[in-house]
Amino acid sequence: MKNKNQAAVQAIDEIEEALRYIARSGWDGFDCSARCLETLESWGKTPVGVKETLEDIRRDLGDCRRCGLSAGRKNIVFGAGSPGARLVFVGEGPGFDEDQQGEPFVGAAGRLLTKIIKAVGLTRDQVYICNIIKCRPPGNRNPEPDEVETCSPFLRRQLRAIKPEFVCALGKFAAQTILETTEPISRLRGRMYDFMDLRVIPTYHPAYLLRNTDKKREVWADMKLLMKAMGLPLP
Ligand code: URA
């Protein structure tokens, strides 16, 4: 069941996608010529042929200058993994190592995430890994609301292109952004949420786990919940 906010976000996303479809069809704006109306008419009837791919989205992101984070970044960290993944891990934003390499979760927190993925019985190549924002905030500060607002449509488009069944939201920031809530992660974790055709499991961020090793038990409980829902064999 979608709330009004989710329904509005979905409607805006669909309008955006329709406009991109029109642009890809060779139009740089609206006109009312027969050909343009024909293009509009075909929108939605041929969704398979026009479905955006991750490459389309990356191309559209380009050398992004849509927010101030572009000034200090070395690399855009778009995401990595399987474009057909059943499970997507979403973190907050790139840190130093990710910015240097242009790959998500490759630093210390990333190494722990790799172990978590392995413990679930999967590999990094079988899942998709990305972040709410694609550029490193200076000094690893929290992303500002305008940066999230500018960047999160790209995450939504990535999720629509991949069509995963499950999203694991890593940490407070990803969980609150994806679930559109201000509830603390300690209250959000421990259960699965149905959200916009996705099953979302929030858990603690691996960087937080590195500092609070006593929370590993809770993360493992969340992963077991996820494995059960995905039909993966439990140890
Ligand atoms: N932390 C994140 O949230 N994302 C990364 O890619 C790396 C560290």
PDB file of C-alpha atoms and ligand atoms in Angstrom:
ATOM      1  CA  MET A   1       0.000   0.000   0.000  1.00  0.00           C
ATOM      2  CA  LYS A   2       1.606   3.319  -1.053  1.00  0.00           C
ATOM      3  CA  ASN A   3       1.118   6.525   0.945  1.00  0.00           C
ATOM      4  CA  LYS A   4       0.402   9.797  -0.886  1.00  0.00           C
ATOM      5  CA  ASN A   5       4.036  10.837  -0.776  1.00  0.00           C
ATOM      6  CA  GLN A   6       5.248   7.578  -2.330  1.00  0.00           C
ATOM      7  CA  ALA A   7       2.525   7.740  -4.981  1.00  0.00           C
ATOM      8  CA  ALA A   8       3.530  11.331  -5.845  1.00  0.00           C
ATOM      9  CA  VAL A   9       7.236  10.398  -6.029  1.00  0.00           C
ATOM     10  CA  GLN A  10       6.368   7.465  -8.299  1.00  0.00           C
ATOM     11  CA  ALA A  11       4.192   9.688 -10.519  1.00  0.00           C
ATOM     12  CA  ILE A  12       7.017  12.240 -10.846  1.00  0.00           C
ATOM     13  CA  ASP A  13       9.500   9.453 -11.619  1.00  0.00           C
ATOM     14  CA  GLU A  14       7.164   8.159 -14.327  1.00  0.00           C
ATOM     15  CA  ILE A  15       6.812  11.636 -15.856  1.00  0.00           C
ATOM     16  CA  GLU A  16      10.621  12.002 -15.784  1.00  0.00           C
ATOM     17  CA  GLU A  17      10.984   8.635 -17.460  1.00  0.00           C
ATOM     18  CA  ALA A  18       8.409   9.602 -20.110  1.00  0.00           C
ATOM     19  CA  LEU A  19      10.345  12.808 -20.827  1.00  0.00           C
ATOM     20  CA  ARG A  20      13.600  10.866 -21.123  1.00  0.00           C
ATOM     21  CA  TYR A  21      11.898   8.419 -23.464  1.00  0.00           C
ATOM     22  CA  ILE A  22      10.771  11.346 -25.626  1.00  0.00           C
ATOM     23  CA  ALA A  23      14.309  12.764 -25.590  1.00  0.00           C
ATOM     24  CA  ARG A  24      15.774   9.376 -26.548  1.00  0.00           C
ATOM     25  CA  SER A  25      13.275   9.226 -29.384  1.00  0.00           C
ATOM     26  CA  GLY A  26      14.933  12.289 -30.880  1.00  0.00           C
ATOM     27  CA  TRP A  27      12.826  15.155 -29.507  1.00  0.00           C
ATOM     28  CA  ASP A  28      14.354  17.995 -27.532  1.00  0.00           C
ATOM     29  CA  GLY A  29      11.032  19.268 -26.200  1.00  0.00           C
ATOM     30  CA  PHE A  30       7.297  19.005 -26.562  1.00  0.00           C
ATOM     31  CA  ASP A  31       5.614  19.898 -29.766  1.00  0.00           C
ATOM     32  CA  CYS A  32       2.236  18.890 -31.071  1.00  0.00           C
ATOM     33  CA  SER A  33       3.293  17.520 -34.422  1.00  0.00           C
ATOM     34  CA  ALA A  34       1.770  14.228 -35.478  1.00  0.00           C
ATOM     35  CA  ARG A  35       5.117  12.460 -35.052  1.00  0.00           C
ATOM     36  CA  CYS A  36       5.645  13.751 -31.524  1.00  0.00           C
ATOM     37  CA  LEU A  37       2.088  12.825 -30.534  1.00  0.00           C
ATOM     38  CA  GLU A  38       2.709   9.395 -32.018  1.00  0.00           C
ATOM     39  CA  THR A  39       5.847   9.088 -29.872  1.00  0.00           C
ATOM     40  CA  LEU A  40       3.846  10.062 -26.810  1.00  0.00           C
ATOM     41  CA  GLU A  41       1.143   7.609 -27.780  1.00  0.00           C
ATOM     42  CA  SER A  42       3.663   4.765 -27.864  1.00  0.00           C
ATOM     43  CA  TRP A  43       4.915   5.625 -24.363  1.00  0.00           C
ATOM     44  CA  GLY A  44       3.992   2.838 -21.991  1.00  0.00           C
ATOM     45  CA  LYS A  45       2.994   0.458 -24.770  1.00  0.00           C
ATOM     46  CA  THR A  46       6.516  -0.686 -25.490  1.00  0.00           C
ATOM     47  CA  PRO A  47       8.097  -0.606 -22.045  1.00  0.00           C
ATOM     48  CA  VAL A  48      10.367  -3.577 -22.696  1.00  0.00           C
ATOM     49  CA  GLY A  49      12.126  -1.927 -25.637  1.00  0.00           C
ATOM     50  CA  VAL A  50      12.576   1.404 -23.900  1.00  0.00           C
ATOM     51  CA  LYS A  51      13.470   0.278 -20.400  1.00  0.00           C
ATOM     52  CA  GLU A  52      16.453   2.241 -19.162  1.00  0.00           C
ATOM     53  CA  THR A  53      19.633   0.327 -18.526  1.00  0.00           C
ATOM     54  CA  LEU A  54      22.252   1.133 -15.921  1.00  0.00           C
ATOM     55  CA  GLU A  55      24.452   2.317 -18.807  1.00  0.00           C
ATOM     56  CA  ASP A  56      21.724   4.762 -19.936  1.00  0.00           C
ATOM     57  CA  ILE A  57      21.511   6.127 -16.399  1.00  0.00           C
ATOM     58  CA  ARG A  58      25.305   6.388 -16.030  1.00  0.00           C
ATOM     59  CA  ARG A  59      25.455   8.179 -19.378  1.00  0.00           C
ATOM     60  CA  ASP A  60      22.769  10.617 -18.255  1.00  0.00           C
ATOM     61  CA  LEU A  61      24.657  11.264 -14.997  1.00  0.00           C
ATOM     62  CA  GLY A  62      27.684  12.162 -17.136  1.00  0.00           C
ATOM     63  CA  ASP A  63      30.297  14.379 -15.493  1.00  0.00           C
ATOM     64  CA  CYS A  64      27.615  15.449 -13.027  1.00  0.00           C
ATOM     65  CA  ARG A  65      27.683  19.064 -11.767  1.00  0.00           C
ATOM     66  CA  ARG A  66      24.145  19.054 -10.389  1.00  0.00           C
ATOM     67  CA  CYS A  67      25.258  19.782  -6.810  1.00  0.00           C
ATOM     68  CA  GLY A  68      28.230  21.228  -4.960  1.00  0.00           C
ATOM     69  CA  LEU A  69      29.761  17.825  -4.172  1.00  0.00           C
ATOM     70  CA  SER A  70      31.119  17.686  -7.721  1.00  0.00           C
ATOM     71  CA  ALA A  71      33.695  20.359  -6.830  1.00  0.00           C
ATOM     72  CA  GLY A  72      35.577  18.148  -4.367  1.00  0.00           C
ATOM     73  CA  ARG A  73      35.193  14.690  -5.807  1.00  0.00           C
ATOM     74  CA  LYS A  74      37.796  12.710  -7.704  1.00  0.00           C
ATOM     75  CA  ASN A  75      35.393  10.102  -9.096  1.00  0.00           C
ATOM     76  CA  ILE A  76      31.661   9.589  -9.317  1.00  0.00           C
ATOM     77  CA  VAL A  77      30.845   6.310  -7.559  1.00  0.00           C
ATOM     78  CA  PHE A  78      27.869   5.082  -9.543  1.00  0.00           C
ATOM     79  CA  GLY A  79      27.565   1.481  -8.334  1.00  0.00           C
ATOM     80  CA  ALA A  80      28.878  -1.989  -9.100  1.00  0.00           C
ATOM     81  CA  GLY A  81      27.670  -5.540  -9.423  1.00  0.00           C
ATOM     82  CA  SER A  82      25.053  -7.477 -11.298  1.00  0.00           C
ATOM     83  CA  PRO A  83      22.527  -5.448 -13.341  1.00  0.00           C
ATOM     84  CA  GLY A  84      20.043  -8.267 -12.734  1.00  0.00           C
ATOM     85  CA  ALA A  85      20.680  -8.653  -9.005  1.00  0.00           C
ATOM     86  CA  ARG A  86      17.901  -9.888  -6.723  1.00  0.00           C
ATOM     87  CA  LEU A  87      19.527  -7.991  -3.882  1.00  0.00           C
ATOM     88  CA  VAL A  88      20.887  -4.442  -3.816  1.00  0.00           C
ATOM     89  CA  PHE A  89      22.932  -3.033  -0.937  1.00  0.00           C
ATOM     90  CA  VAL A  90      22.584   0.729  -0.541  1.00  0.00           C
ATOM     91  CA  GLY A  91      25.029   2.722   1.571  1.00  0.00           C
ATOM     92  CA  GLU A  92      25.276   6.398   2.367  1.00  0.00           C
ATOM     93  CA  GLY A  93      27.908   7.836   0.062  1.00  0.00           C
ATOM     94  CA  PRO A  94      31.477   7.257  -1.069  1.00  0.00           C
ATOM     95  CA  GLY A  95      34.317   7.654   1.429  1.00  0.00           C
ATOM     96  CA  PHE A  96      37.973   8.401   0.672  1.00  0.00           C
ATOM     97  CA  ASP A  97      38.852   5.008  -0.870  1.00  0.00           C
ATOM     98  CA  GLU A  98      35.675   4.874  -2.932  1.00  0.00           C
ATOM     99  CA  ASP A  99      36.280   8.399  -4.251  1.00  0.00           C
ATOM    100  CA  GLN A 100      39.855   7.446  -5.187  1.00  0.00           C
ATOM    101  CA  GLN A 101      38.821   4.246  -6.985  1.00  0.00           C
ATOM    102  CA  GLY A 102      35.350   5.127  -8.285  1.00  0.00           C
ATOM    103  CA  GLU A 103      33.967   1.894  -6.771  1.00  0.00           C
ATOM    104  CA  PRO A 104      31.518   1.503  -3.882  1.00  0.00           C
ATOM    105  CA  PHE A 105      32.528  -0.057  -0.560  1.00  0.00           C
ATOM    106  CA  VAL A 106      36.189  -0.765  -1.237  1.00  0.00           C
ATOM    107  CA  GLY A 107      37.663   0.605   2.014  1.00  0.00           C
ATOM    108  CA  ALA A 108      37.595  -0.928   5.504  1.00  0.00           C
ATOM    109  CA  ALA A 109      33.774  -0.802   5.717  1.00  0.00           C
ATOM    110  CA  GLY A 110      33.659  -2.318   2.235  1.00  0.00           C
ATOM    111  CA  ARG A 111      35.836  -5.229   3.280  1.00  0.00           C
ATOM    112  CA  LEU A 112      33.396  -5.922   6.111  1.00  0.00           C
ATOM    113  CA  LEU A 113      30.466  -5.650   3.689  1.00  0.00           C
ATOM    114  CA  THR A 114      32.187  -8.186   1.424  1.00  0.00           C
ATOM    115  CA  LYS A 115      32.383 -10.577   4.403  1.00  0.00           C
ATOM    116  CA  ILE A 116      28.695 -10.001   5.200  1.00  0.00           C
ATOM    117  CA  ILE A 117      27.736 -10.736   1.577  1.00  0.00           C
ATOM    118  CA  LYS A 118      29.838 -13.932   1.712  1.00  0.00           C
ATOM    119  CA  ALA A 119      28.213 -14.939   5.012  1.00  0.00           C
ATOM    120  CA  VAL A 120      24.825 -14.640   3.314  1.00  0.00           C
ATOM    121  CA  GLY A 121      26.082 -17.122   0.693  1.00  0.00           C
ATOM    122  CA  LEU A 122      26.568 -14.642  -2.166  1.00  0.00           C
ATOM    123  CA  THR A 123      29.423 -12.797  -3.861  1.00  0.00           C
ATOM    124  CA  ARG A 124      29.809  -9.121  -4.686  1.00  0.00           C
ATOM    125  CA  ASP A 125      29.271 -10.007  -8.361  1.00  0.00           C
ATOM    126  CA  GLN A 126      25.868 -11.539  -7.614  1.00  0.00           C
ATOM    127  CA  VAL A 127      24.493  -8.461  -5.862  1.00  0.00           C
ATOM    128  CA  TYR A 128      24.517  -4.773  -6.754  1.00  0.00           C
ATOM    129  CA  ILE A 129      26.141  -2.226  -4.454  1.00  0.00           C
ATOM    130  CA  CYS A 130      25.548   1.512  -4.588  1.00  0.00           C
ATOM    131  CA  ASN A 131      24.916   4.563  -2.440  1.00  0.00           C
ATOM    132  CA  ILE A 132      22.294   7.228  -1.880  1.00  0.00           C
ATOM    133  CA  ILE A 133      24.710   9.887  -3.122  1.00  0.00           C
ATOM    134  CA  LYS A 134      27.336   9.299  -5.786  1.00  0.00           C
ATOM    135  CA  CYS A 135      30.029  11.799  -4.752  1.00  0.00           C
ATOM    136  CA  ARG A 136      32.070  11.968  -1.564  1.00  0.00           C
ATOM    137  CA  PRO A 137      31.016  14.718   0.852  1.00  0.00           C
ATOM    138  CA  PRO A 138      34.069  16.712   2.032  1.00  0.00           C
ATOM    139  CA  GLY A 139      35.565  15.164   5.167  1.00  0.00           C
ATOM    140  CA  ASN A 140      32.932  12.408   4.973  1.00  0.00           C
ATOM    141  CA  ARG A 141      30.306  14.718   6.469  1.00  0.00           C
ATOM    142  CA  ASN A 142      26.644  13.711   6.241  1.00  0.00           C
ATOM    143  CA  PRO A 143      25.051  14.594   2.907  1.00  0.00           C
ATOM    144  CA  GLU A 144      22.905  17.756   2.924  1.00  0.00           C
ATOM    145  CA  PRO A 145      19.178  17.483   2.085  1.00  0.00           C
ATOM    146  CA  ASP A 146      19.614  19.297  -1.255  1.00  0.00           C
ATOM    147  CA  GLU A 147      22.413  16.868  -2.234  1.00  0.00           C
ATOM    148  CA  VAL A 148      20.160  13.915  -1.426  1.00  0.00           C
ATOM    149  CA  GLU A 149      17.263  15.463  -3.308  1.00  0.00           C
ATOM    150  CA  THR A 150      19.445  16.024  -6.368  1.00  0.00           C
ATOM    151  CA  CYS A 151      21.058  12.584  -6.334  1.00  0.00           C
ATOM    152  CA  SER A 152      18.327  10.231  -5.139  1.00  0.00           C
ATOM    153  CA  PRO A 153      16.409  10.161  -8.473  1.00  0.00           C
ATOM    154  CA  PHE A 154      19.473   8.350  -9.870  1.00  0.00           C
ATOM    155  CA  LEU A 155      19.189   5.697  -7.162  1.00  0.00           C
ATOM    156  CA  ARG A 156      15.481   5.313  -7.905  1.00  0.00           C
ATOM    157  CA  ARG A 157      16.289   4.910 -11.613  1.00  0.00           C
ATOM    158  CA  GLN A 158      18.993   2.345 -10.780  1.00  0.00           C
ATOM    159  CA  LEU A 159      16.487   0.374  -8.714  1.00  0.00           C
ATOM    160  CA  ARG A 160      13.926   0.564 -11.509  1.00  0.00           C
ATOM    161  CA  ALA A 161      16.499  -0.664 -14.039  1.00  0.00           C
ATOM    162  CA  ILE A 162      17.716  -3.529 -11.835  1.00  0.00           C
ATOM    163  CA  LYS A 163      14.293  -4.424 -10.441  1.00  0.00           C
ATOM    164  CA  PRO A 164      15.682  -6.235  -7.398  1.00  0.00           C
ATOM    165  CA  GLU A 165      13.330  -8.008  -5.025  1.00  0.00           C
ATOM    166  CA  PHE A 166      15.344  -6.987  -1.974  1.00  0.00           C
ATOM    167  CA  VAL A 167      17.178  -3.876  -0.855  1.00  0.00           C
ATOM    168  CA  CYS A 168      19.428  -3.917   2.171  1.00  0.00           C
ATOM    169  CA  ALA A 169      19.697  -0.345   3.475  1.00  0.00           C
ATOM    170  CA  LEU A 170      23.027   0.050   5.241  1.00  0.00           C
ATOM    171  CA  GLY A 171      22.824   2.433   8.162  1.00  0.00           C
ATOM    172  CA  LYS A 172      20.586   5.192   9.394  1.00  0.00           C
ATOM    173  CA  PHE A 173      21.047   7.463   6.425  1.00  0.00           C
ATOM    174  CA  ALA A 174      20.197   4.923   3.702  1.00  0.00           C
ATOM    175  CA  ALA A 175      17.336   3.414   5.714  1.00  0.00           C
ATOM    176  CA  GLN A 176      15.769   6.775   6.521  1.00  0.00           C
ATOM    177  CA  THR A 177      16.121   8.047   2.948  1.00  0.00           C
ATOM    178  CA  ILE A 178      14.739   4.904   1.315  1.00  0.00           C
ATOM    179  CA  LEU A 179      11.895   4.438   3.782  1.00  0.00           C
ATOM    180  CA  GLU A 180      11.180   8.194   3.986  1.00  0.00           C
ATOM    181  CA  THR A 181      11.213   8.261   7.754  1.00  0.00           C
ATOM    182  CA  THR A 182      13.144   9.818  10.617  1.00  0.00           C
ATOM    183  CA  GLU A 183      12.947   6.718  12.849  1.00  0.00           C
ATOM    184  CA  PRO A 184      16.345   5.752  14.280  1.00  0.00           C
ATOM    185  CA  ILE A 185      18.069   2.756  12.698  1.00  0.00           C
ATOM    186  CA  SER A 186      17.919   0.900  16.018  1.00  0.00           C
ATOM    187  CA  ARG A 187      14.115   0.971  15.686  1.00  0.00           C
ATOM    188  CA  LEU A 188      14.001   0.367  11.926  1.00  0.00           C
ATOM    189  CA  ARG A 189      16.240  -2.703  11.817  1.00  0.00           C
ATOM    190  CA  GLY A 190      15.060  -6.199  12.703  1.00  0.00           C
ATOM    191  CA  ARG A 191      12.242  -6.389  10.192  1.00  0.00           C
ATOM    192  CA  MET A 192      11.459  -6.258   6.491  1.00  0.00           C
ATOM    193  CA  TYR A 193       9.428  -3.422   4.898  1.00  0.00           C
ATOM    194  CA  ASP A 194       7.355  -3.540   1.718  1.00  0.00           C
ATOM    195  CA  PHE A 195       8.150  -0.327  -0.077  1.00  0.00           C
ATOM    196  CA  MET A 196       7.444   0.576  -3.715  1.00  0.00           C
ATOM    197  CA  ASP A 197       7.551  -3.011  -4.994  1.00  0.00           C
ATOM    198  CA  LEU A 198      10.706  -3.713  -2.990  1.00  0.00           C
ATOM    199  CA  ARG A 199      11.330  -5.596   0.209  1.00  0.00           C
ATOM    200  CA  VAL A 200      13.626  -3.418   2.266  1.00  0.00           C
ATOM    201  CA  ILE A 201      15.745  -4.691   5.134  1.00  0.00           C
ATOM    202  CA  PRO A 202      17.521  -1.982   7.117  1.00  0.00           C
ATOM    203  CA  THR A 203      20.584  -2.884   9.159  1.00  0.00           C
ATOM    204  CA  TYR A 204      23.555  -1.179  10.764  1.00  0.00           C
ATOM    205  CA  HIS A 205      26.200   0.326   8.476  1.00  0.00           C
ATOM    206  CA  PRO A 206      29.440  -1.727   8.276  1.00  0.00           C
ATOM    207  CA  ALA A 207      31.442   1.374   9.314  1.00  0.00           C
ATOM    208  CA  TYR A 208      29.324   1.568  12.481  1.00  0.00           C
ATOM    209  CA  LEU A 209      29.906  -2.158  13.033  1.00  0.00           C
ATOM    210  CA  LEU A 210      33.666  -1.622  12.861  1.00  0.00           C
ATOM    211  CA  ARG A 211      33.338   0.782  15.800  1.00  0.00           C
ATOM    212  CA  ASN A 212      30.621  -1.184  17.657  1.00  0.00           C
ATOM    213  CA  THR A 213      31.494  -4.852  17.324  1.00  0.00           C
ATOM    214  CA  ASP A 214      28.772  -5.794  19.829  1.00  0.00           C
ATOM    215  CA  LYS A 215      26.198  -4.950  17.099  1.00  0.00           C
ATOM    216  CA  LYS A 216      27.353  -7.856  14.892  1.00  0.00           C
ATOM    217  CA  ARG A 217      24.751 -10.108  16.492  1.00  0.00           C
ATOM    218  CA  GLU A 218      21.935  -7.800  15.344  1.00  0.00           C
ATOM    219  CA  VAL A 219      23.335  -7.536  11.812  1.00  0.00           C
ATOM    220  CA  TRP A 220      23.580 -11.311  11.623  1.00  0.00           C
ATOM    221  CA  ALA A 221      19.943 -11.565  12.772  1.00  0.00           C
ATOM    222  CA  ASP A 222      18.967  -9.130   9.984  1.00  0.00           C
ATOM    223  CA  MET A 223      20.952 -11.155   7.436  1.00  0.00           C
ATOM    224  CA  LYS A 224      19.251 -14.374   8.538  1.00  0.00           C
ATOM    225  CA  LEU A 225      15.886 -12.677   8.037  1.00  0.00           C
ATOM    226  CA  LEU A 226      17.020 -11.655   4.569  1.00  0.00           C
ATOM    227  CA  MET A 227      18.325 -15.142   3.706  1.00  0.00           C
ATOM    228  CA  LYS A 228      15.065 -16.716   4.822  1.00  0.00           C
ATOM    229  CA  ALA A 229      13.031 -14.292   2.694  1.00  0.00           C
ATOM    230  CA  MET A 230      15.328 -14.910  -0.299  1.00  0.00           C
ATOM    231  CA  GLY A 231      15.174 -18.684   0.145  1.00  0.00           C
ATOM    232  CA  LEU A 232      18.937 -18.898   0.686  1.00  0.00           C
ATOM    233  CA  PRO A 233      20.197 -21.801   2.818  1.00  0.00           C
ATOM    234  CA  LEU A 234      20.734 -20.845   6.454  1.00  0.00           C
ATOM    235  CA  PRO A 235      23.927 -22.149   8.082  1.00  0.00           C
TER     236      PRO A 235
HETATM  237  N1  URA B   1      30.354   3.971   3.129  1.00  0.00           N
HETATM  238  C1  URA B   1      29.268   4.083   2.348  1.00  0.00           C
HETATM  239  O1  URA B   1      28.182   4.393   2.817  1.00  0.00           O
HETATM  240  N2  URA B   1      29.422   3.819   1.053  1.00  0.00           N
HETATM  241  C2  URA B   1      30.568   3.466   0.498  1.00  0.00           C
HETATM  242  O2  URA B   1      30.603   3.244  -0.705  1.00  0.00           O
HETATM  243  C3  URA B   1      31.675   3.337   1.350  1.00  0.00           C
HETATM  244  C4  URA B   1      31.559   3.595   2.659  1.00  0.00           C
END
